[in-house]
Coordinates of C-alpha atoms in Angstrom, one line a residue:
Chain X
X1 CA -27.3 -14.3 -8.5
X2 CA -26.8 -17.2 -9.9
X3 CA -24.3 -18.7 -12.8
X4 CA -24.9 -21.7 -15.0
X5 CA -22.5 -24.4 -13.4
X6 CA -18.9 -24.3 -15.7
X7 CA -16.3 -27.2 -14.8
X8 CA -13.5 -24.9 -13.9
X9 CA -10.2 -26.2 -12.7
X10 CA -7.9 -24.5 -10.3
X11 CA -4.5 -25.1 -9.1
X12 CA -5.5 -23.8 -5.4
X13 CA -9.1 -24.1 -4.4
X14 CA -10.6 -21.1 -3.6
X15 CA -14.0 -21.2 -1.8
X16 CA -14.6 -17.5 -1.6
X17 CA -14.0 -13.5 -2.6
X18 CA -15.5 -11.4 -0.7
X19 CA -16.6 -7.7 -1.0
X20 CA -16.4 -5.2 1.6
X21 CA -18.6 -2.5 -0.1
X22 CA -17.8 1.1 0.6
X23 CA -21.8 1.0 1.9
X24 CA -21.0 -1.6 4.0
X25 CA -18.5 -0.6 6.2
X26 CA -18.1 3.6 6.3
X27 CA -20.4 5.9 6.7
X28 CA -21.3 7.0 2.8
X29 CA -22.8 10.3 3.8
X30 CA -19.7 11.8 6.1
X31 CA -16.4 12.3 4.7
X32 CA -14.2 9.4 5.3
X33 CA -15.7 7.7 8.6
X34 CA -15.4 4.6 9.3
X35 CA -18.3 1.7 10.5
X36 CA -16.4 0.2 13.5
X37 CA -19.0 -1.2 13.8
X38 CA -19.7 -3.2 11.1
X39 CA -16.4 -3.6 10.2
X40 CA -15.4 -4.8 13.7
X41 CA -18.7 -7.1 13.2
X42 CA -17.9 -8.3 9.6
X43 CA -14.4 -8.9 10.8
X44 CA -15.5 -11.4 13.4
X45 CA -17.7 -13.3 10.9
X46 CA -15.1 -13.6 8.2
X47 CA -12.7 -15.3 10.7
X48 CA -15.6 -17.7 12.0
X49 CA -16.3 -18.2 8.6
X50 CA -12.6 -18.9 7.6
X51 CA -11.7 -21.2 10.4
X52 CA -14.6 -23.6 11.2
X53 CA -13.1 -25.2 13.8
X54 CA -12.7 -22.2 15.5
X55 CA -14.5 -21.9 19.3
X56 CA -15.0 -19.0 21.5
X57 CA -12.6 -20.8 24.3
X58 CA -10.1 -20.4 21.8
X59 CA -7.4 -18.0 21.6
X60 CA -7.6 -15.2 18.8
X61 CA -3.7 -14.6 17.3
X62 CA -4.3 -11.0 16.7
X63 CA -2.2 -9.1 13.8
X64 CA -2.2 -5.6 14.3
X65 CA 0.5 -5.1 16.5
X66 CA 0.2 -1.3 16.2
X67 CA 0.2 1.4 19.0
X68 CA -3.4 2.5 17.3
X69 CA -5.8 -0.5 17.2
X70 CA -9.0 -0.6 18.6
X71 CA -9.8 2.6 17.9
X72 CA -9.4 4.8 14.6
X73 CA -10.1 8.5 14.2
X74 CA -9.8 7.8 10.4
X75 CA -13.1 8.4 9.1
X76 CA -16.5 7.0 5.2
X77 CA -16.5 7.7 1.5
X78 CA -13.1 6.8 1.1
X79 CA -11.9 8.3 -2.1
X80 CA -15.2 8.9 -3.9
X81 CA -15.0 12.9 -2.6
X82 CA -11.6 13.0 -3.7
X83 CA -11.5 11.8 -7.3
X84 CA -15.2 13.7 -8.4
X85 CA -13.9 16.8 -6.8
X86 CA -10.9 16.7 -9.1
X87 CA -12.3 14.4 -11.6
X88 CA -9.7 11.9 -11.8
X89 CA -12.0 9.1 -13.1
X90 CA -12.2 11.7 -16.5
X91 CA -8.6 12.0 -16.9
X92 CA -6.1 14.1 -17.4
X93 CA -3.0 14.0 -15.0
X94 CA -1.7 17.1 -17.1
X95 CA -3.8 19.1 -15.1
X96 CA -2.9 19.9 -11.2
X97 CA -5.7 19.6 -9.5
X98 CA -6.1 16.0 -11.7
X99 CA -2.9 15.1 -10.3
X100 CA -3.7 15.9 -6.7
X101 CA -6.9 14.3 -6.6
X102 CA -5.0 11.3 -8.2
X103 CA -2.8 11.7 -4.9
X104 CA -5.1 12.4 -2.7
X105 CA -7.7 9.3 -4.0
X106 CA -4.6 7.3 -3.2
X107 CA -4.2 8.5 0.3
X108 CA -7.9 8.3 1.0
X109 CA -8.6 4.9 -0.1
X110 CA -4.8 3.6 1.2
X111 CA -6.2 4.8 4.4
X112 CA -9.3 2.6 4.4
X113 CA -7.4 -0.1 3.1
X114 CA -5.1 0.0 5.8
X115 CA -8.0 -0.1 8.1
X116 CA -9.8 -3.0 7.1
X117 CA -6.5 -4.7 7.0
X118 CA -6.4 -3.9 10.7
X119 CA -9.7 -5.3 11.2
X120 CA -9.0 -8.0 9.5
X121 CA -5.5 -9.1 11.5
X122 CA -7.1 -8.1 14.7
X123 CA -9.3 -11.3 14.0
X124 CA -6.1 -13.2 13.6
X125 CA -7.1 -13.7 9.6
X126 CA -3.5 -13.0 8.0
X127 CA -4.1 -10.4 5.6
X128 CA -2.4 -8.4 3.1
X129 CA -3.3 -4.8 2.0
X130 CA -2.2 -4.6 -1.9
X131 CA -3.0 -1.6 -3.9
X132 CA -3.9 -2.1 -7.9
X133 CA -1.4 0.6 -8.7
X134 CA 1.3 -1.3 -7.3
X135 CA 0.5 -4.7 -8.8
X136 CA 0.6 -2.9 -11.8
X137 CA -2.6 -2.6 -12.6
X138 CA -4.0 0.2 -15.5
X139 CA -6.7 0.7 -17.7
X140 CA -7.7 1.8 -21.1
X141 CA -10.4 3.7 -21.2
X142 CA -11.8 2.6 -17.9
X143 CA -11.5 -1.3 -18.7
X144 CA -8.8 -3.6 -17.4
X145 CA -5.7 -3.4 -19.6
X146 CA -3.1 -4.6 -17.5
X147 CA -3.3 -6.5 -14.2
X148 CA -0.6 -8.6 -13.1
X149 CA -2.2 -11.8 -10.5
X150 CA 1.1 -13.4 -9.7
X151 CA 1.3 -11.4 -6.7
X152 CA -2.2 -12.0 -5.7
X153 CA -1.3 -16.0 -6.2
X154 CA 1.8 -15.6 -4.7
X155 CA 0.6 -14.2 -1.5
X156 CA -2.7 -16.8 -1.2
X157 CA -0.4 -19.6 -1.7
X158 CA 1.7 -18.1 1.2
X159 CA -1.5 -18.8 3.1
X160 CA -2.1 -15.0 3.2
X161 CA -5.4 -13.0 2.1
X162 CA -5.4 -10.5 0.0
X163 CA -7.0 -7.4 0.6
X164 CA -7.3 -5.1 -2.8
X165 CA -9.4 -1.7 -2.9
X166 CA -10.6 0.9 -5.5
X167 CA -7.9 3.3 -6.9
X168 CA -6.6 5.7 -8.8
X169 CA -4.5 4.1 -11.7
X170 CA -2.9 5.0 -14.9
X171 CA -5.3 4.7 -17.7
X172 CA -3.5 4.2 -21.2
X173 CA -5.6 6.9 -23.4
X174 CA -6.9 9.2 -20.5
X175 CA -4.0 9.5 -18.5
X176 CA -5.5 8.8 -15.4
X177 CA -9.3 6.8 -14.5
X178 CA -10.6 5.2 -11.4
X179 CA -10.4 1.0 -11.1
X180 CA -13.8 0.2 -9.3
X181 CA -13.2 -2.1 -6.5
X182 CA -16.5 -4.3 -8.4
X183 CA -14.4 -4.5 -11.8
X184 CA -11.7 -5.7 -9.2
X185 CA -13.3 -8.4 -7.7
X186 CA -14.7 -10.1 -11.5
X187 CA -11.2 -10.0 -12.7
X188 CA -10.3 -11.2 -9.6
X189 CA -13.2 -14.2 -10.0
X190 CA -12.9 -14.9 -13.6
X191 CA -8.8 -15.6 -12.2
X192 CA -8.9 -17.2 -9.8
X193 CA -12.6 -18.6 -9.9
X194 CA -13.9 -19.1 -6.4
X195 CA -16.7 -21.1 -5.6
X196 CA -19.1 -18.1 -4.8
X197 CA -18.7 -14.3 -4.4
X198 CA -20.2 -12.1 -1.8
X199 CA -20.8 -8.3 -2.1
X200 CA -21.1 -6.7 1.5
X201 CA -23.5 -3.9 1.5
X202 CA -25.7 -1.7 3.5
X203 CA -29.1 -3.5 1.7
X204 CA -30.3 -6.8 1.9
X205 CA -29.6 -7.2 -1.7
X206 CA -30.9 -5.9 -4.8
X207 CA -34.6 -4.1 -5.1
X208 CA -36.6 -3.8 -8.1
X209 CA -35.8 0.1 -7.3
X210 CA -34.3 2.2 -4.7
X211 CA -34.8 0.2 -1.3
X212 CA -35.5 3.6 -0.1
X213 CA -38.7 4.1 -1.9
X214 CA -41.9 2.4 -0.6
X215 CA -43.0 -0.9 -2.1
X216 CA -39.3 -1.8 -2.7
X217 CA -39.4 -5.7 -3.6
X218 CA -36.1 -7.4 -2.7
X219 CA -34.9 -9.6 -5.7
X220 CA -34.1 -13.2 -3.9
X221 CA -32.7 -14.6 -6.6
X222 CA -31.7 -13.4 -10.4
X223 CA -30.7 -16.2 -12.9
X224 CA -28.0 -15.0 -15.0
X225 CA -27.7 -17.0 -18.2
X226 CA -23.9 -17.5 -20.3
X227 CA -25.3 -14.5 -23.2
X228 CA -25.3 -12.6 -20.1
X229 CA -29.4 -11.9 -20.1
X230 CA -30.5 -12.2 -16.4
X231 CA -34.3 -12.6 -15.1
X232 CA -35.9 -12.5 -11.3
X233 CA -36.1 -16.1 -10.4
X234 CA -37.8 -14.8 -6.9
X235 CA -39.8 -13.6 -5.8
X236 CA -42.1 -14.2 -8.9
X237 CA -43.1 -10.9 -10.0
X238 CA -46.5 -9.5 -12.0
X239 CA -45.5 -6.8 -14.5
X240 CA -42.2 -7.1 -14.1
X241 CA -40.7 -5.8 -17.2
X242 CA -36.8 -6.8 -16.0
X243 CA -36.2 -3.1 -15.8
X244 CA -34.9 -2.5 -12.4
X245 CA -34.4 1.2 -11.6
X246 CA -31.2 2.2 -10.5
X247 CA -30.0 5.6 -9.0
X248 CA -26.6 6.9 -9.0
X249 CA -25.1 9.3 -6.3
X250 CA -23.7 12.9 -6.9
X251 CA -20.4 11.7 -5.5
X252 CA -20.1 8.0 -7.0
X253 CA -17.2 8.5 -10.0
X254 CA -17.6 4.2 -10.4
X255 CA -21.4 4.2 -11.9
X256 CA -23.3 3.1 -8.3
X257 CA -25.6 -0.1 -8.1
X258 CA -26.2 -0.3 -12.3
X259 CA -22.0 -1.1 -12.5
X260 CA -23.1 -2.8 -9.7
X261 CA -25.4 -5.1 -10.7
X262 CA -23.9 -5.5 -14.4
X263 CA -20.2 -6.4 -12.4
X264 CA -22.4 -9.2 -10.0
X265 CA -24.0 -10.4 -13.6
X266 CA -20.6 -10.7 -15.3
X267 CA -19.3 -12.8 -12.6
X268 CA -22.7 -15.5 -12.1
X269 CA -21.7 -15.6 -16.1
X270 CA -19.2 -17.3 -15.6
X271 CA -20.5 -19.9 -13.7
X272 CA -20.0 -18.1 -9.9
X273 CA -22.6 -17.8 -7.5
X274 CA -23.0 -14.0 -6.4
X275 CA -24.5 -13.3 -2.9
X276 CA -25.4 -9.5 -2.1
X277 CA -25.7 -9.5 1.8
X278 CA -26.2 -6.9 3.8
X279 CA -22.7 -6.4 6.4
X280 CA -23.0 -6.5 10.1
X281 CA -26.3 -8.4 10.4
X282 CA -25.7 -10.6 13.5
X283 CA -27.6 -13.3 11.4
X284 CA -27.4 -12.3 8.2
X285 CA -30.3 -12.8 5.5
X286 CA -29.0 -13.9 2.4
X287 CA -30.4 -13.2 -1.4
X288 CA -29.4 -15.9 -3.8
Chain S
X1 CA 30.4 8.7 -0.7
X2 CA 32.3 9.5 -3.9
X3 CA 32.1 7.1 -6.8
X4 CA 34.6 6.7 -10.2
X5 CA 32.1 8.3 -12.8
X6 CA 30.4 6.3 -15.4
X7 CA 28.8 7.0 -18.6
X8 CA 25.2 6.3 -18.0
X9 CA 22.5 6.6 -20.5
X10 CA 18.5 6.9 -19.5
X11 CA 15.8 7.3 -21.1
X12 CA 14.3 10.1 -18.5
X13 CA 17.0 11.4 -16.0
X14 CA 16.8 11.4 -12.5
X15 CA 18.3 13.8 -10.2
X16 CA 18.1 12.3 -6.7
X17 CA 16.7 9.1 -4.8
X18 CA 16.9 10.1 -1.4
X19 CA 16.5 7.7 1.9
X20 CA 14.0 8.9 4.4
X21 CA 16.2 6.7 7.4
X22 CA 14.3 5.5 9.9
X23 CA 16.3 7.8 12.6
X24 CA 15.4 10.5 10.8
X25 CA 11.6 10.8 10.8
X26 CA 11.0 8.5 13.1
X27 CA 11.6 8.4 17.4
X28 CA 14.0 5.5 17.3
X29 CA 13.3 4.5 20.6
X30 CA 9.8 5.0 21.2
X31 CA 7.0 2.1 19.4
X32 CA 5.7 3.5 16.2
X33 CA 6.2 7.0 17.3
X34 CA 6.9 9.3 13.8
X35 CA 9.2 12.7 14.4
X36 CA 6.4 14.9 13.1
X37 CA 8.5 18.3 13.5
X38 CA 11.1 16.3 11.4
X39 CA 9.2 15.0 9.0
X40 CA 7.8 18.1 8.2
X41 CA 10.7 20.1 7.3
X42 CA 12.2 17.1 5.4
X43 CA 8.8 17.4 3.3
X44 CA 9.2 21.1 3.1
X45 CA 13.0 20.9 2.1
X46 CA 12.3 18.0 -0.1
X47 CA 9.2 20.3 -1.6
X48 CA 11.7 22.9 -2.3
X49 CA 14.5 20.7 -3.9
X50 CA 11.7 20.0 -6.4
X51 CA 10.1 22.9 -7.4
X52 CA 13.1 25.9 -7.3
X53 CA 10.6 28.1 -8.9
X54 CA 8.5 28.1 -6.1
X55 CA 8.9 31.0 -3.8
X56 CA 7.1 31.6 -0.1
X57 CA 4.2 33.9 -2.1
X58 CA 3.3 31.1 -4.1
X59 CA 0.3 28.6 -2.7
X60 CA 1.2 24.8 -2.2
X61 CA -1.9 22.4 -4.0
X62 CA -1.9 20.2 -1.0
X63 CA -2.7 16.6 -1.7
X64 CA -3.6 15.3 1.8
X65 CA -7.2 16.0 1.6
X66 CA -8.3 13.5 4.3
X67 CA -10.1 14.7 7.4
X68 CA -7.1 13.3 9.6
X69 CA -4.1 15.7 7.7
X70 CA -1.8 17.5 10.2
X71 CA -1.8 15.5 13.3
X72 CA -1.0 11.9 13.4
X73 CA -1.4 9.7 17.0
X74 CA 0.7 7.0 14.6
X75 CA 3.2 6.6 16.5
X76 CA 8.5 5.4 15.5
X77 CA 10.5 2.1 15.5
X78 CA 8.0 0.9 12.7
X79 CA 8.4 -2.5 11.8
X80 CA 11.7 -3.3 13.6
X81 CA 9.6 -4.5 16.4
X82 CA 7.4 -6.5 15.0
X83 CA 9.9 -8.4 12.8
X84 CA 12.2 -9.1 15.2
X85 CA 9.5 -10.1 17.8
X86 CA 8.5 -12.9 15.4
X87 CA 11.7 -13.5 13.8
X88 CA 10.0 -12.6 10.3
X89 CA 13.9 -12.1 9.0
X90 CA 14.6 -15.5 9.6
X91 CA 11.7 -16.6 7.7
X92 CA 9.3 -20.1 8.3
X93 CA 5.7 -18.8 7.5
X94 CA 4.9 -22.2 8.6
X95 CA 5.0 -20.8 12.0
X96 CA 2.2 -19.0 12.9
X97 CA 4.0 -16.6 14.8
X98 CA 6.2 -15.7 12.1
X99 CA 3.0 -15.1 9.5
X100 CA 1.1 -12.9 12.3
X101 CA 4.7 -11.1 12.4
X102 CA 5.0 -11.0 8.7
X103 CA 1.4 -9.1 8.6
X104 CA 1.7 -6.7 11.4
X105 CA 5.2 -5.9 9.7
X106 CA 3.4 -5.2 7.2
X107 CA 0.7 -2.7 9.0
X108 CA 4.1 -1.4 10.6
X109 CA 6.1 -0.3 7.8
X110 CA 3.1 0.6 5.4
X111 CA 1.5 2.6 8.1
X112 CA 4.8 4.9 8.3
X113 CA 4.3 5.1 4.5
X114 CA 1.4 6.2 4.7
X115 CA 2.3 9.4 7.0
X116 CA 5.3 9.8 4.5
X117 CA 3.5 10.1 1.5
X118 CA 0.9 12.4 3.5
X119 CA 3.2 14.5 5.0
X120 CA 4.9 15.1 1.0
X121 CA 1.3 15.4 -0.5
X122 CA 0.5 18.5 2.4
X123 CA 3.5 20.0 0.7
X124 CA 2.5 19.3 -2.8
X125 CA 4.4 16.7 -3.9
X126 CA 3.1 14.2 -6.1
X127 CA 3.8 11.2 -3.5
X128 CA 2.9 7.3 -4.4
X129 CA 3.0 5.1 -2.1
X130 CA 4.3 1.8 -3.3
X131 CA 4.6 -1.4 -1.3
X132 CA 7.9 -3.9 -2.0
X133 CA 5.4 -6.7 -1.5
X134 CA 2.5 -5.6 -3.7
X135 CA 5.4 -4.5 -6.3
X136 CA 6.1 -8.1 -6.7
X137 CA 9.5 -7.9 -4.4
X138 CA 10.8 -11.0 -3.5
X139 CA 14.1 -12.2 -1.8
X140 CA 16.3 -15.3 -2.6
X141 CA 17.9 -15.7 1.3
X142 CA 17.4 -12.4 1.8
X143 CA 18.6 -10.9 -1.5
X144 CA 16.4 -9.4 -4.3
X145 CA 15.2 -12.3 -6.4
X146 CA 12.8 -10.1 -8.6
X147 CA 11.8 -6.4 -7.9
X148 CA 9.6 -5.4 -11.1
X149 CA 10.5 -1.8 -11.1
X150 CA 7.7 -1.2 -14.2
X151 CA 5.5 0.4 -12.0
X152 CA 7.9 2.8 -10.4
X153 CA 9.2 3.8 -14.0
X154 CA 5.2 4.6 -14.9
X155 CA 5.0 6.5 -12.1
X156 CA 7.8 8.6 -12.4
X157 CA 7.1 8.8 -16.1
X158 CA 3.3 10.0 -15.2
X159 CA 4.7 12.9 -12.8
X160 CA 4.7 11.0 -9.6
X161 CA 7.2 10.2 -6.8
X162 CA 7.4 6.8 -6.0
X163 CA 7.7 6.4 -2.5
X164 CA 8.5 3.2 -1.6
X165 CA 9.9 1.2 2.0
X166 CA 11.4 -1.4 3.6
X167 CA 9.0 -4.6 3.8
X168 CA 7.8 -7.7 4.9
X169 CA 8.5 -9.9 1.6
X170 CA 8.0 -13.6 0.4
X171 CA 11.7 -15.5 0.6
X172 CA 12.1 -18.4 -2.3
X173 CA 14.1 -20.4 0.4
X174 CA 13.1 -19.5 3.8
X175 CA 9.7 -18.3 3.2
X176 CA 9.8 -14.9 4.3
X177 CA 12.3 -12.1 5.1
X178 CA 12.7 -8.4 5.5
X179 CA 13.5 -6.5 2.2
X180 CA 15.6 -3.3 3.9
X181 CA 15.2 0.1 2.9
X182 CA 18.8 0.1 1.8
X183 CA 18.3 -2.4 -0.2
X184 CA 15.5 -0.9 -1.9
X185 CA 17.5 1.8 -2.7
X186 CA 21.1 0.3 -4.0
X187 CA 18.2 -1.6 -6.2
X188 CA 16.6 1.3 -7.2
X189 CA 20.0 3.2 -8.1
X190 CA 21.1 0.8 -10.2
X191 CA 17.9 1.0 -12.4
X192 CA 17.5 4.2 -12.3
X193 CA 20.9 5.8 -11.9
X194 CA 20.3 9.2 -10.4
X195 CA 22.8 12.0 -10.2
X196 CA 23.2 11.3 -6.7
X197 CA 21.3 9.4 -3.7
X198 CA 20.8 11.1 -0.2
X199 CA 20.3 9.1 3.2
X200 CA 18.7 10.8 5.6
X201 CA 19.3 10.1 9.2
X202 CA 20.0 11.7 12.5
X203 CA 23.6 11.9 12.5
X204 CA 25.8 13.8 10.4
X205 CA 27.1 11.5 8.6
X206 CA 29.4 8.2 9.1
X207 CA 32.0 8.4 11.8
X208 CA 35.0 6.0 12.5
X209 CA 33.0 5.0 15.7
X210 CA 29.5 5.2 17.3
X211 CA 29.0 9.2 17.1
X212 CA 27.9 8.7 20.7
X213 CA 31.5 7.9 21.6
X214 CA 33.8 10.7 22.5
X215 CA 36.5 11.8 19.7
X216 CA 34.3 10.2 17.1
X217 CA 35.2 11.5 14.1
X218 CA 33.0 12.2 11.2
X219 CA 34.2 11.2 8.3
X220 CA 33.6 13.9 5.5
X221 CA 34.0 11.6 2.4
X222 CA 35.0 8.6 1.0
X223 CA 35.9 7.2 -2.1
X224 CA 34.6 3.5 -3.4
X225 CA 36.0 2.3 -6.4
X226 CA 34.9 0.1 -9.2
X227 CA 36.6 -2.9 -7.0
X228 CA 34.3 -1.8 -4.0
X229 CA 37.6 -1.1 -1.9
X230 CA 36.9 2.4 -0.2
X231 CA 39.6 4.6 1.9
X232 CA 38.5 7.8 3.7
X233 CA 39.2 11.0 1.7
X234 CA 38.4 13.4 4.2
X235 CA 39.5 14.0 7.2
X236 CA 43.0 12.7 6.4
X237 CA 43.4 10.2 9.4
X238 CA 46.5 8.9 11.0
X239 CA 46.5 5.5 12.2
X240 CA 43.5 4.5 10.6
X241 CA 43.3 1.3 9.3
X242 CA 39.9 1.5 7.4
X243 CA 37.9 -0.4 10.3
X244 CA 35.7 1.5 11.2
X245 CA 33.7 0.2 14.3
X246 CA 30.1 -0.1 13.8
X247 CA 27.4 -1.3 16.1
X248 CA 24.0 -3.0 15.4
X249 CA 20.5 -2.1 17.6
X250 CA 18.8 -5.1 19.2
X251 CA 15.9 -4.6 17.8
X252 CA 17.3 -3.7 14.1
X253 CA 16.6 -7.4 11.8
X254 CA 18.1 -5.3 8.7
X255 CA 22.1 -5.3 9.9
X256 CA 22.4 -2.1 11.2
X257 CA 25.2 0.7 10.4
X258 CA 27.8 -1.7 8.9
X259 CA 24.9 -2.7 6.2
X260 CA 24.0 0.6 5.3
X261 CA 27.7 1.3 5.1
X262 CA 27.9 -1.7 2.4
X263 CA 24.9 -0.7 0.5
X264 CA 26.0 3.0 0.2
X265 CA 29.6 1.8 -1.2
X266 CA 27.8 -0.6 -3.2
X267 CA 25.9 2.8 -4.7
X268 CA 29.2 4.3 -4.9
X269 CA 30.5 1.9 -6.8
X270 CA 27.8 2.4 -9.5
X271 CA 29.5 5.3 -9.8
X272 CA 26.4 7.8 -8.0
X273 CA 27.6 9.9 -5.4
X274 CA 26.2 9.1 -2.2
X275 CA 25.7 12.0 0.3
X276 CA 24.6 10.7 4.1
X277 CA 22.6 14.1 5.8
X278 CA 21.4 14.9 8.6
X279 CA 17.7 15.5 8.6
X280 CA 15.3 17.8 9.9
X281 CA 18.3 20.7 10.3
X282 CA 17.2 23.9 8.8
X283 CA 20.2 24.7 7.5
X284 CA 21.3 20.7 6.4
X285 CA 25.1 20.0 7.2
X286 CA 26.0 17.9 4.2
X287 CA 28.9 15.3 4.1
X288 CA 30.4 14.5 0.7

């Protein structure tokens, strides 16, 4: 997607913020499994992407110095089973079972935080698991309504990278609601205002309707306007009535691709490029 | 450890902070191995602190519901390792050994947080797990410089127990340090000023030497007043001049005995009794 060009100024340039999707790096359909993998694969590319003069001959500084890594028994839709099965994203922490799934959303997405983290420092890139619950983060009624950066600046100008997730947070009128990890990562981009954004997925980007159905056309590039009105740049499409058709699964409490898409508009509006890739590709194809 | 009461007003009382010590959930000796057995009954103990209405009939609303509950191949001297490899206490994130410490201290200690707050959830307590770091913790050489304790104060005000631990944190002067779990909790006292706090560990309590030694004698309680000065009230001791010899692990970057010593008198001194158990006995041996 992308973003009418905005002079922005920043104290610390930052080039990118990338997204690991959920799609991108578990397996969506089995409870809580990880994509070695991918992740393993996406790992590798976000250190070659992060230190260019990097070579193969070179030695990796690996991170994790834990008993565990290489392999996890922790397994793919982190949290998601958790929070509809108790509904935490309605609210209500007065209720029990409300309160457990809060706790156990926590645990579950802590756990695949935690993971990619590993990944991550296996690769040598120096990164930093931070939960939105304990930056301080809360909403009212599902929106943003408090989210404290300094931390997030503190630990980037420490030369560390942040790695944030999806949680459970307090939610100023419903008690309780679920921060999506795509709300996350505009707030994060309208702060700290990177030069692009890329959402990892399973898909090579966005389709005029499910990729799964046949005839699928891949949407190579969507110009997002500052009203926040969008149109298909490419491919150039007959009948095309701007209506893409979105599905959203049983499971996904954060609104699936629509949120999605909407989250990726919100960011190109102001002024930042939006890449949708799909994760793991040796050599990835791009949309933009 | 007794302390000279005070009159202390809050807006929500708080019975008991307790200290999960390392020693006590954890195989001291061993990498990254967790005393499950131990852990366990400190969870179910703890479970039963809580909730005194709860009898044996009555079902527990587990709140572990990942695939991986019950067994953990996580394996006990989390963090101490890694930070003392790199020298992460004696900050210098310059150096790239000390940042790849600083992040697999991190994995370390929020790893072991993560089996902590699971291990609470199975028994149905509300756990949170709460990171120093992404709390906005920071040290000033190696004291707390800031430690916003909003979001443990909307935790516990939402129904949940903050479970926090000792961590990796950014250092205004050197960079980096370690933020010890005592620490945390003299900090956390002093906010919220419990009834009482309990450390947890594998010996009984504090002797006048090593409790490996022979004729160590466990001392049964002490009294800290306002001035800090402390004398032993219990057992009444001849020829004791106050010193009591304290040793420090080689692999322990937080000070060892004679710190947690300090921070418990420093508790005292607030005027919260201080009780050192301990844990994983059935029928607990208290000292106080």
């Amino acid at each position: 997607m992308k973003g009418e060009k905005q002079e922005i100024h920043h104290t610390k340039p930052i080039r990118c913020i990338v997204k690991l999707g959920g799609a991108a790096i578990t397996c969506k359909n089995e409870l809580e499994k990880i994509n070695e993998e991918n992740l393993d694969i996406v790992s590798s590319q976000l250190r070659q992407a992060m230190m260019p003069g990097w070579s193969s001959s070179m030695k990796v500084l690996g991170m994790d110095w834990s008993k565990r890594h290489g392999e996890s028994e922790v397994s793919g839709s982190f949290g998601h089973f958790q929070a509809s099965k108790s509904g935490v994203h309605k609210g209500g922490l007065d209720q029990s079972l409300v309160k457990a799934g809060f706790v156990a959303t926590r645990i579950s997405v802590t756990t695949l935080n935690l993971e990619v983290v590993r990944a991550l420092a296996r690769e040598g890139i120096p990164s930093i698991g931070m939960s939105p619950f304990s930056c301080g983060w809360s909403t009212k009624e599902k929106n943003i309504a408090s989210a404290d950066l300094a931390v997030v600046d503190k630990a980037i100008d420490s030369g560390f990278i942040p790695v944030l997730h999806g949680d459970a947070v307090l939610d100023k009128l419903q008690g309780c609601s679920i921060l999506s990890g795509d709300v996350i990562i505009r707030h994060l981009a309208a702060h700290l205002k990177p030069e692009y954004v890329v959402f990892l997925t399973d898909v090579f980007g966005v389709y005029d309707r499910p990729p799964t159905e046949p005839n699928a056309v891949l949407l190579r590039e969507i110009a997002v306007g500052k009203d926040g009105k969008w149109s298909v740049v490419k491919p150039e499409l007959q009948n095309m009535d701007k209506q893409v058709q979105t599905t959203v699964a049983a499971h996904d409490t954060t609104g699936g691709m629509e949120t999605k898409i909407a989250e990726a508009a919100m960011i190109a509006r102001l002024g930042i490029d939006v890449y949708i890739v799909k994760a793991g590709c040796r050599q990835p194809q791009t949309t933009h």
